[in-house]
Short mmCIF file of C-alpha atoms in Angstrom, two decimals:
data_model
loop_
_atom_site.label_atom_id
_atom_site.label_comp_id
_atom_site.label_asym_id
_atom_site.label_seq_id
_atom_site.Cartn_x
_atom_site.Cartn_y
_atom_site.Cartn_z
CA UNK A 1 0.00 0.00 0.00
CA UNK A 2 2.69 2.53 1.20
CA UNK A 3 5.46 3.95 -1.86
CA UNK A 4 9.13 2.38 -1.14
CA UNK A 5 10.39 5.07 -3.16
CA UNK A 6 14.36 5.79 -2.73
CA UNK A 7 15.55 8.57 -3.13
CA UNK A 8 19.25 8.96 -3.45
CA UNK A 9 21.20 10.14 -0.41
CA UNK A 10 23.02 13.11 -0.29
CA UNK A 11 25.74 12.71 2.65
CA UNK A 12 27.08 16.33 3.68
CA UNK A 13 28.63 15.30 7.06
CA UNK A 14 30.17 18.85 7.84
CA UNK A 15 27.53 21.70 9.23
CA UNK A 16 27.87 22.99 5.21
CA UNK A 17 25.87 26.04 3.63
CA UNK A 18 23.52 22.97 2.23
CA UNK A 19 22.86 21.59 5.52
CA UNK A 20 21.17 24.83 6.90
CA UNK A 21 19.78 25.36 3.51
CA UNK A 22 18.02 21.94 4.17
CA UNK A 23 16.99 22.72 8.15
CA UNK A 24 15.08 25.89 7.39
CA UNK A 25 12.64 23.31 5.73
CA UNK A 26 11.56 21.40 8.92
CA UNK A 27 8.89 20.29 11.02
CA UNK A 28 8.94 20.15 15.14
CA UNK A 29 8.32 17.63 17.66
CA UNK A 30 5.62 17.02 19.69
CA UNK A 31 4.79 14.21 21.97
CA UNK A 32 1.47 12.40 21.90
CA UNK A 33 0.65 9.06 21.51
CA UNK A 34 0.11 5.74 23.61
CA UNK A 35 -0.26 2.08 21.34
CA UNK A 36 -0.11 -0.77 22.79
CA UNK A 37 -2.08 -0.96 25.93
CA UNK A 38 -5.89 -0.09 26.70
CA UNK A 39 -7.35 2.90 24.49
CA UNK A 40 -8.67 5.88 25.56
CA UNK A 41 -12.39 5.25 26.68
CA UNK A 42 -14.64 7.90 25.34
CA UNK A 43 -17.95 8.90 27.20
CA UNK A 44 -20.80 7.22 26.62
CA UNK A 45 -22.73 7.97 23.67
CA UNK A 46 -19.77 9.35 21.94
CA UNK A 47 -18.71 8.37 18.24
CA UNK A 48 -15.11 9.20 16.50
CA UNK A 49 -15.98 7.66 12.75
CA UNK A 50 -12.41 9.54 12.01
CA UNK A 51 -9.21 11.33 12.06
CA UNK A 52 -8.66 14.35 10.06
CA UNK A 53 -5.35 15.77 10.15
CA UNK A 54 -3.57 19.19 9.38
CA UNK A 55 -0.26 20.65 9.38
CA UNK A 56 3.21 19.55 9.23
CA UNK A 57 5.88 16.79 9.31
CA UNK A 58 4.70 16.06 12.84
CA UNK A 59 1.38 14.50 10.84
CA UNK A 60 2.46 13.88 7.68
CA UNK A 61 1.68 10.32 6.23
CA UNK A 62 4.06 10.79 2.98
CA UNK A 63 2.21 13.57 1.50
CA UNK A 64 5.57 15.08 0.00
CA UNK A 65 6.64 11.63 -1.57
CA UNK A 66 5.51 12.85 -4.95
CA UNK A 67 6.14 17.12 -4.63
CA UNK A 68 9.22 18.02 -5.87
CA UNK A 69 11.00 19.13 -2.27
CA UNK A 70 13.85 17.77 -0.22
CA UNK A 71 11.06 17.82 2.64
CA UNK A 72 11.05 13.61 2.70
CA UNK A 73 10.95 10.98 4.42
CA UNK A 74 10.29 8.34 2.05
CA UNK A 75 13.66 6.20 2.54
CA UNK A 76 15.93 4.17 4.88
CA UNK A 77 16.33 4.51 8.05
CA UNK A 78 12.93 6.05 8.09
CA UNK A 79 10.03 3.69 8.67
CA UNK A 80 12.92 1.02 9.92
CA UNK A 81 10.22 -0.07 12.60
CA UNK A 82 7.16 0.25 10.61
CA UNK A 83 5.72 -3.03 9.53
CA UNK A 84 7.56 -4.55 7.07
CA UNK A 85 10.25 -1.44 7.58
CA UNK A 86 8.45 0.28 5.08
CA UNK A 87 9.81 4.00 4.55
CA UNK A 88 6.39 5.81 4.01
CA UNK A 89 7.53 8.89 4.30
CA UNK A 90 6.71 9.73 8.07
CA UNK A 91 9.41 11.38 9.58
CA UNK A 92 10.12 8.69 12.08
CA UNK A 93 11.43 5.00 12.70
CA UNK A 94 7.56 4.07 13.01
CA UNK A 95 4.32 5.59 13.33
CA UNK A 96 3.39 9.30 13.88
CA UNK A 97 0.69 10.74 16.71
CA UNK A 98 -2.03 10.81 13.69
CA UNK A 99 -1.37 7.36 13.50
CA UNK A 100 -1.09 6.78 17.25
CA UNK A 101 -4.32 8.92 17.85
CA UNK A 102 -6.14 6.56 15.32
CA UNK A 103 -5.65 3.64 17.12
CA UNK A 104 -5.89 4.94 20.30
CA UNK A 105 -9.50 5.94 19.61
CA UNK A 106 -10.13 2.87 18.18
CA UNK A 107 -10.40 4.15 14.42
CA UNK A 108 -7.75 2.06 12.39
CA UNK A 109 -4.12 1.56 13.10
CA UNK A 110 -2.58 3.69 10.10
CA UNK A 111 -4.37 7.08 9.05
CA UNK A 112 -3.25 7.29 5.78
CA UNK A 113 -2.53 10.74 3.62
CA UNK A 114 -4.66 11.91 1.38
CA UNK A 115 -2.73 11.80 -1.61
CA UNK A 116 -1.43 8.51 -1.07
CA UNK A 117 -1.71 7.06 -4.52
CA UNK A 118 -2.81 3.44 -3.43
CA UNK A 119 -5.21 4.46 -0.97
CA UNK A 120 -8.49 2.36 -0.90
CA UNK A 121 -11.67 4.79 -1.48
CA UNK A 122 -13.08 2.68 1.90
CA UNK A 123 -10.36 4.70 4.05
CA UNK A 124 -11.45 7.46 3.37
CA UNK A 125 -14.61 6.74 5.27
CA UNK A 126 -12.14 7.07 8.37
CA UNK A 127 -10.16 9.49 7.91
CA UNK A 128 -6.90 11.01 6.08
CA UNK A 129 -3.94 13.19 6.58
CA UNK A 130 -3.86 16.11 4.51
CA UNK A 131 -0.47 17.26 6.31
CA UNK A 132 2.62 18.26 4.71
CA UNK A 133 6.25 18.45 6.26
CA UNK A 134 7.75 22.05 6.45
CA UNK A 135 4.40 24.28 6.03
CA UNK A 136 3.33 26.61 8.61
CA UNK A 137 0.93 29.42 9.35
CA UNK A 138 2.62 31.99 7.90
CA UNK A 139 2.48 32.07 4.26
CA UNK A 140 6.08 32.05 3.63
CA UNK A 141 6.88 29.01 5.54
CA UNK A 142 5.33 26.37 2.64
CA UNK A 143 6.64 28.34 -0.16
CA UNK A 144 10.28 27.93 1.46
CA UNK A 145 10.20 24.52 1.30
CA UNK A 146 8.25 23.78 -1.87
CA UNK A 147 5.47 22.21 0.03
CA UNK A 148 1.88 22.28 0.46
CA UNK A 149 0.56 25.34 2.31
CA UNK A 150 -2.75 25.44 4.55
CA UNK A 151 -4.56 26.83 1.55
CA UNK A 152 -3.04 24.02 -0.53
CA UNK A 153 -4.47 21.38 2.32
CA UNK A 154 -7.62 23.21 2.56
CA UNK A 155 -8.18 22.72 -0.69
CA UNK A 156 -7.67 19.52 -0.58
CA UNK A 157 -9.89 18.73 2.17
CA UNK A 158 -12.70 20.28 0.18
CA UNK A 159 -12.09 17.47 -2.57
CA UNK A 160 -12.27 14.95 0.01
CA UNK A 161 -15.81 16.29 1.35
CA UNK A 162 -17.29 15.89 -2.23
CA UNK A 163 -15.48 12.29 -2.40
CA UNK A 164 -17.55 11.53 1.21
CA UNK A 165 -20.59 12.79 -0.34
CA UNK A 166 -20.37 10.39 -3.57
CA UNK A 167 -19.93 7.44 -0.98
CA UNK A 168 -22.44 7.84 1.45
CA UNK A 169 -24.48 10.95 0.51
CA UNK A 170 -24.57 14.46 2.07
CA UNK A 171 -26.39 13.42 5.44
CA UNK A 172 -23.72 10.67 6.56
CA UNK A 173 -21.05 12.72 5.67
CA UNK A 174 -21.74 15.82 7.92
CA UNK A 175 -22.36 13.09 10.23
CA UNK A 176 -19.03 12.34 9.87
CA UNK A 177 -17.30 15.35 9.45
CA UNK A 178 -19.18 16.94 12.89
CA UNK A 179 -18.45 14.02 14.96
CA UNK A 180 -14.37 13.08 13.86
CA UNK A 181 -11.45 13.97 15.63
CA UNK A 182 -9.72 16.95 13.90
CA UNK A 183 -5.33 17.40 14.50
CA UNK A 184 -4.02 20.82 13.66
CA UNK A 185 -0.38 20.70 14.13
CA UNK A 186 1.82 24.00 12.67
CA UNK A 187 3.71 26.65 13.65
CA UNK A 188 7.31 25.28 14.79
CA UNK A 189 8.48 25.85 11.50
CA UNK A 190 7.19 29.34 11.43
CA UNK A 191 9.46 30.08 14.52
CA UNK A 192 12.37 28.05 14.19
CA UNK A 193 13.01 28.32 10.34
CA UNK A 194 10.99 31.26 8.61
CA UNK A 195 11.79 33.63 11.40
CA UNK A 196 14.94 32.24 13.32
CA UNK A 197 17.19 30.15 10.80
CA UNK A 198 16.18 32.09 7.26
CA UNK A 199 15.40 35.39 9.44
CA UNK A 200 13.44 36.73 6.21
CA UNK A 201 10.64 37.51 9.12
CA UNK A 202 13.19 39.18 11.39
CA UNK A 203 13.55 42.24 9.27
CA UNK A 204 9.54 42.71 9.04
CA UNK A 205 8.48 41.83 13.25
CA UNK A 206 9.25 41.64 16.51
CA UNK A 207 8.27 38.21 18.49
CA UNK A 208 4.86 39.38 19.50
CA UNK A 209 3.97 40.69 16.41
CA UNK A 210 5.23 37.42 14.40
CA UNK A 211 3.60 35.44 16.77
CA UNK A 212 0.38 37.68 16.19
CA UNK A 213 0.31 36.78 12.44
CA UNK A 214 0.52 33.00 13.05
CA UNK A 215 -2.30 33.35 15.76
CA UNK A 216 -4.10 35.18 13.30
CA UNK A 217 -3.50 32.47 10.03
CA UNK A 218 -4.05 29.77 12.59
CA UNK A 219 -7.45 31.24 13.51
CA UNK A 220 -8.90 31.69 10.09
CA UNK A 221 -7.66 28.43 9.52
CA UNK A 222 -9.42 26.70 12.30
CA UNK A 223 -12.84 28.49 11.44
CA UNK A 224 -12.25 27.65 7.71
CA UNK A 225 -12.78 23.99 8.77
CA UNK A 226 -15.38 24.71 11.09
CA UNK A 227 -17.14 26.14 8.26
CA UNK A 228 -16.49 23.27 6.07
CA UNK A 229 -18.15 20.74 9.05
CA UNK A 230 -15.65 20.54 11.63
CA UNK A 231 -16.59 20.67 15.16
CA UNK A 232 -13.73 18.58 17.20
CA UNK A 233 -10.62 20.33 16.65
CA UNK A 234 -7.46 19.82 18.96
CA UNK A 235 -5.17 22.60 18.03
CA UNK A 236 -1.70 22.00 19.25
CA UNK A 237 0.78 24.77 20.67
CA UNK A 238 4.13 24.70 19.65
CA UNK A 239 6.65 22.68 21.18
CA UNK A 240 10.18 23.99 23.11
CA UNK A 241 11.61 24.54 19.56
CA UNK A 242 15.43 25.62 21.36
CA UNK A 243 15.59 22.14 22.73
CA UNK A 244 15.28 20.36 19.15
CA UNK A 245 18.90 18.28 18.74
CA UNK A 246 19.62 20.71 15.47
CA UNK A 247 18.86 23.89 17.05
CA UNK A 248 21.28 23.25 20.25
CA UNK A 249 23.57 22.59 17.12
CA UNK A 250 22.45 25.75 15.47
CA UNK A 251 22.36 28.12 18.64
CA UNK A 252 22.98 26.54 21.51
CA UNK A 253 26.73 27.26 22.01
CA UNK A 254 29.33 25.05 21.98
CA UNK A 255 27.37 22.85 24.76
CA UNK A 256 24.78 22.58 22.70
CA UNK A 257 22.26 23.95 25.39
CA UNK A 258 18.60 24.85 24.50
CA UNK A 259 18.53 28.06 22.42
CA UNK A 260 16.51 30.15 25.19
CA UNK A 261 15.62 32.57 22.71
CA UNK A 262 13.42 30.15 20.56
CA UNK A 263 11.76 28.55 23.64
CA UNK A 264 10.79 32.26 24.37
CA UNK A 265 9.43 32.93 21.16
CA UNK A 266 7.81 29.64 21.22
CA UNK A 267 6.74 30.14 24.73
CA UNK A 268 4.87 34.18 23.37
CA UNK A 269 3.25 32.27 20.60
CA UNK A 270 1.56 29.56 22.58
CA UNK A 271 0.67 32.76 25.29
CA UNK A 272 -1.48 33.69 22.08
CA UNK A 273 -2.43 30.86 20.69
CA UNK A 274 -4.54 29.61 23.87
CA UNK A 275 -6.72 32.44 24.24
CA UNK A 276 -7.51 32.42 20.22
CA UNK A 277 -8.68 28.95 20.78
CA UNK A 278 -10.93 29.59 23.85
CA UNK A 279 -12.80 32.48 22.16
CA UNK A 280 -13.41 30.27 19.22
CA UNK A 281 -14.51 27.83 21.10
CA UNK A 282 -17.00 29.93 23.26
CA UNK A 283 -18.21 31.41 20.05
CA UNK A 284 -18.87 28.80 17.19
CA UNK A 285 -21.60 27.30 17.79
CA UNK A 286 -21.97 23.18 19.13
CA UNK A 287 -17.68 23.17 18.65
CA UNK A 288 -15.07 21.80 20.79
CA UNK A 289 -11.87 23.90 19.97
CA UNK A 290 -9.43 22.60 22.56
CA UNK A 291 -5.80 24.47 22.75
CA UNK A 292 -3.13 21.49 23.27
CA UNK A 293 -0.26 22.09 25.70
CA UNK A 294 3.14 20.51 24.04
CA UNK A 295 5.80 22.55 25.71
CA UNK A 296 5.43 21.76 28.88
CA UNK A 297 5.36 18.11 28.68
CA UNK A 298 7.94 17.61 26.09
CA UNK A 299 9.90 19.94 28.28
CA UNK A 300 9.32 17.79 31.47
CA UNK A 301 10.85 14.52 29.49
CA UNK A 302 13.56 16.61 28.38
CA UNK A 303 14.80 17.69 31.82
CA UNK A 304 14.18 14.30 33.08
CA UNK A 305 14.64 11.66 30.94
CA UNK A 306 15.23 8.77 33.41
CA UNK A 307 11.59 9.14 35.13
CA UNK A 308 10.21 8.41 31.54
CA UNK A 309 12.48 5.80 30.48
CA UNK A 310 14.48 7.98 28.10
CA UNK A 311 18.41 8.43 28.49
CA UNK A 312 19.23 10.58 25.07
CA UNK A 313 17.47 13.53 24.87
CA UNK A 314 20.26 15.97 23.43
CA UNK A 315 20.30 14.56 20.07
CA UNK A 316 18.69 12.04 17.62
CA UNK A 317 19.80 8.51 17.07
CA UNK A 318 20.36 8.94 13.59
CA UNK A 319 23.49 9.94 12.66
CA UNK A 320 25.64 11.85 15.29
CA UNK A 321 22.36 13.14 15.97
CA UNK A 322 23.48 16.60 16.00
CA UNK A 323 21.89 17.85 12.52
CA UNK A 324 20.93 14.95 10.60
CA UNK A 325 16.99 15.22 8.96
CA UNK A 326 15.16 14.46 5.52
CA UNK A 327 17.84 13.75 3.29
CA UNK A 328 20.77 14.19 5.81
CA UNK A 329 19.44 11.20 7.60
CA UNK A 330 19.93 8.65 5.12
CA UNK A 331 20.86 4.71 4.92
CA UNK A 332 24.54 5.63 4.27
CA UNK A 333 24.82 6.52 7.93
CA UNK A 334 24.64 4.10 11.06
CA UNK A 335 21.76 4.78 13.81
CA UNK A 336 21.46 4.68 17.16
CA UNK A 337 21.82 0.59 18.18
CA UNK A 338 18.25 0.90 21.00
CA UNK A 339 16.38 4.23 19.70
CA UNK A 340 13.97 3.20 22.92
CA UNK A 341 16.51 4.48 24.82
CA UNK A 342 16.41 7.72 22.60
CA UNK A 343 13.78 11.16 23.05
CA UNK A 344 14.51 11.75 18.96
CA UNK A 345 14.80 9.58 15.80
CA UNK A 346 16.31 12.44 13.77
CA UNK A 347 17.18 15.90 14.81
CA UNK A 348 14.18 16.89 14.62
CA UNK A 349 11.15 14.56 15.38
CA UNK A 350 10.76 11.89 17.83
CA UNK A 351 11.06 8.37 17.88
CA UNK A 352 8.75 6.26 18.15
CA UNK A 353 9.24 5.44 22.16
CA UNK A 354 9.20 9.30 22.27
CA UNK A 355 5.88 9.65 20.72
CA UNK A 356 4.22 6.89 22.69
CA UNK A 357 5.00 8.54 26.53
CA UNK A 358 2.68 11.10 26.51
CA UNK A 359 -0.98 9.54 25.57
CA UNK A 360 -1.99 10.18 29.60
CA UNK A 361 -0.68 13.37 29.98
CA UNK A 362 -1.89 14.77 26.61
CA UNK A 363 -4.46 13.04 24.72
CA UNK A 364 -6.00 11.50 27.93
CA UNK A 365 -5.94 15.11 29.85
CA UNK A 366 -7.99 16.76 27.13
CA UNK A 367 -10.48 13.83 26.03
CA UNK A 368 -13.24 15.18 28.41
CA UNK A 369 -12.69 18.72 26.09
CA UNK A 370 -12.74 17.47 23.21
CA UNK A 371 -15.21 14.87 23.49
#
C-alpha cells in the first residue's frame, strides 16, 4: 500500500551552507501518543468515525513523496520499525501521533494521507492526513520549502468532502465530518526556520507581532474547517523549539544547550495561541476547539529523561544526531543501536518510544474537552 520510493542520499557530514539550507525546511516535535495498551475510553454515547489531520511533518503520512522538495521521508532509516520497515515517508522510525491517535480511539491503526496514490476509497470513510512536512501558518513558511501550504491542504480537504458525499451521501457525511477527531499541528516551522534560521521575518516583526500573524492564520484556519463541518478540533501549541537536537547545534553554544531565545518565542506564541482557541470555542456554535499544551510536557521529558524511560534527549539517534533530517538522515549513515533508549529519531522529530509517553498526559488530559 505505502510507496518504497528511494531517493538517493546526499551525505554532507560537515555543518555545510547545504545543511542549513536543508533545516530551514523542517517540522517540530511534539509528543502524543500511547499504542499498545488499553485505548482511551470515550464517554458514553460518543462516536469518532475519524481522524482528520492538518499541518506539518509532525502529521504527515508521505504527503511530500511525490512534490518536488527535499522535505522527505520516504527512505531508509525512516520507517525502519514500521511493519515490514516500510519508509512511508513519516518522519520517524515508526508511526506518527495521527497514526497513534487513530488507534488509540479505536479508528484504524494507520491514518493514511490523502494523496497517497494506493489508498483504498473505503479509508477514506475514516479518515486522512492532509499534512505536509515544512508548512506553517505563515504564508512564507510552505513556499520555502516547496510544500503544500494550509490553503493548498484546505483545498484539498474540500475534494475529500465531495469524495464523502459520492460514498455515502450528504447526510452521513456531515455526520461524519461533525463528529471526527480533527489534528491541527503548525507553527514550529514558522518560529524556528521562517523567522529564526532564514530570518526573512526578522527584518519585518518583533516576536509578538510574528507570533500575532501565526495566531491570526491559525485562527482563520481553524474556522475555515469549522465552516467546512468541523466541530472537534485539537489545536496544538508549539513545542520547546530551542531544545530540538539541530537547534542546540544551530544556537545553543558550543554545549549545545537549548537556544533560550526560541523557547521564548515559542513560549509568546503559545501565550497567544490559547486564548484564540478559547474564544473560538466559546463562540462557534456546538464546537469543541481545545488548545493542546506541548511545551510543557515535552519539556518535562527533556529535563528528566530517566523518570520516563528515556536516556538521550540531546540529540537524535540517527546519525551523530546533532543535525541529521530528511535527506541528511539517510541509509549511508549508522543509527542509534536501542532508539527506545532515545527522546529523537532524527534531529528533529521523535522516535517512536518518544511519541508513545505522553498519551496520559496529553491526549488523555484533554479527552473530556474534546469529546
Amino acid at each position: 500500500m505505502y510507496s518504497s520510493y528511494m531517493m538517493q542520499p546526499l551525505i554532507p557530514i560537515k555543518l555545510s551552507y547545504s545543511s542549513f539550507s536543508l533545516i530551514i525546511f523542517l517540522s517540530s516535535p511534539l509528543l502524543l501518543g500511547h499504542h499498545g495498551q488499553a485505548r482511551i475510553i470515550l464517554p458514553e454515547g460518543v462516536t469518532v468515525p475519524a481522524i482528520i489531520a492538518f499541518g506539518d511533518s509532525i502529521v504527515d503520512q508521505g504527503a511530500n513523496n511525490n512534490l518536488k522538495t527535499v522535505v522527505k521521508a520516504n527512505f531508509p532509516p525512516y520507517g525502519q520499525d514500521f511493519p515490514a520497515g516500510i519508509p512511508t515517508g513519516r518522519f520517524s522510525n515508526n508511526k506518527t501521533p495521527a497514526d497513534m491517535i487513530a488507534e488509540e480511539l479505536g479508528v484504524k491503526e494507520i491514518l493514511p494521507a490523502f494523496l497517497d496514490p494506493s489508498i483504498d476509497d473505503t479509508e477514506f470513510l475514516t479518515g486522512v492526513s492532509f499534512a505536509s512536512a515544512g508548512s506553517g501558518y505563515d504564508p512564507q513558511t510552505p513556499k520555502t520549502a516547496d510544500v503544500l501550504s494550509f490553503d493548498d491542504q484546505l483545498n484539498q480537504f474540500k475534494e475529500y468532502i465531495e469524495k464523502l458525499k459520492g460514498m455515502v451521501g450528504v447526510e452521513r457525511t456531515q455526520f461524519i465530518l461533525e463528529n471526527s477527531f480533527f489534528l491541527v499541528v503548525a507553527g514550529s516551522d514558522d518560529l524556528a526556520n521562517t523567522y529564526f534560521t532564514v530570518g526573512i521575518r526578522r527584518l519585518e516583526y518583533d516576536v509578538p507581532s510574528y507570533a500575532d500573524l501565526m495566531v491570526s492564520s491559525a485562527s482563520n484556519i481553524i474556522q475555515d474547517i469549522y465552516k467546512l463541518g468541523a466541530r472537534r478540533i485539537a489545536v496544538f501549541g508549539a513545542p520547546p523549539i530551542g531544545c530540538l537536537p539541530s537547534q542546540r547545534t544551530l544556537a545553543g553554544g558550543g554545549l549545545r544547550a537549548c537556544a533560550e531565545e526560541y523557547n521564548e518565542a515559542a513560549q509568546i506564541y503559545n501565550s497567544k495561541l490559547q486564548p484564540e482557541t478559547e474564544y473560538l470555542n466559546s463562540t462557534l456554535a456546538q464546537s469543541r476547539i481545545v488548545y493542546i499544551d506541548i511545551y510543557n510536557p515535552l519539556l518535562a521529558i527533556i529535563e528528566n529523561p530517566l523518570q520516563y524511560g528515556i536516556e538521550v534527549v540531546d540529540r537524535g539517534c540517527c546519525g551523530t544526531g546533532n543535525i541529521e533530517v530528511a535527506i541528511l538522515c539517510n541509509k549511508l549513515l549508522p543509527t542509534c543501536p536501542d532508539d527506545s533508549k532515545y527522546l529523537f529519531w532524527d534531529s528533529y522529530h521523535p522516535t517512536n518510544k518518544g511519541y508513545t509517553i505522553l498519551v496520559n498526559q496529553v491526549l488523555g488530559k484533554y479527552v473530556d474537552d474534546i469529546f
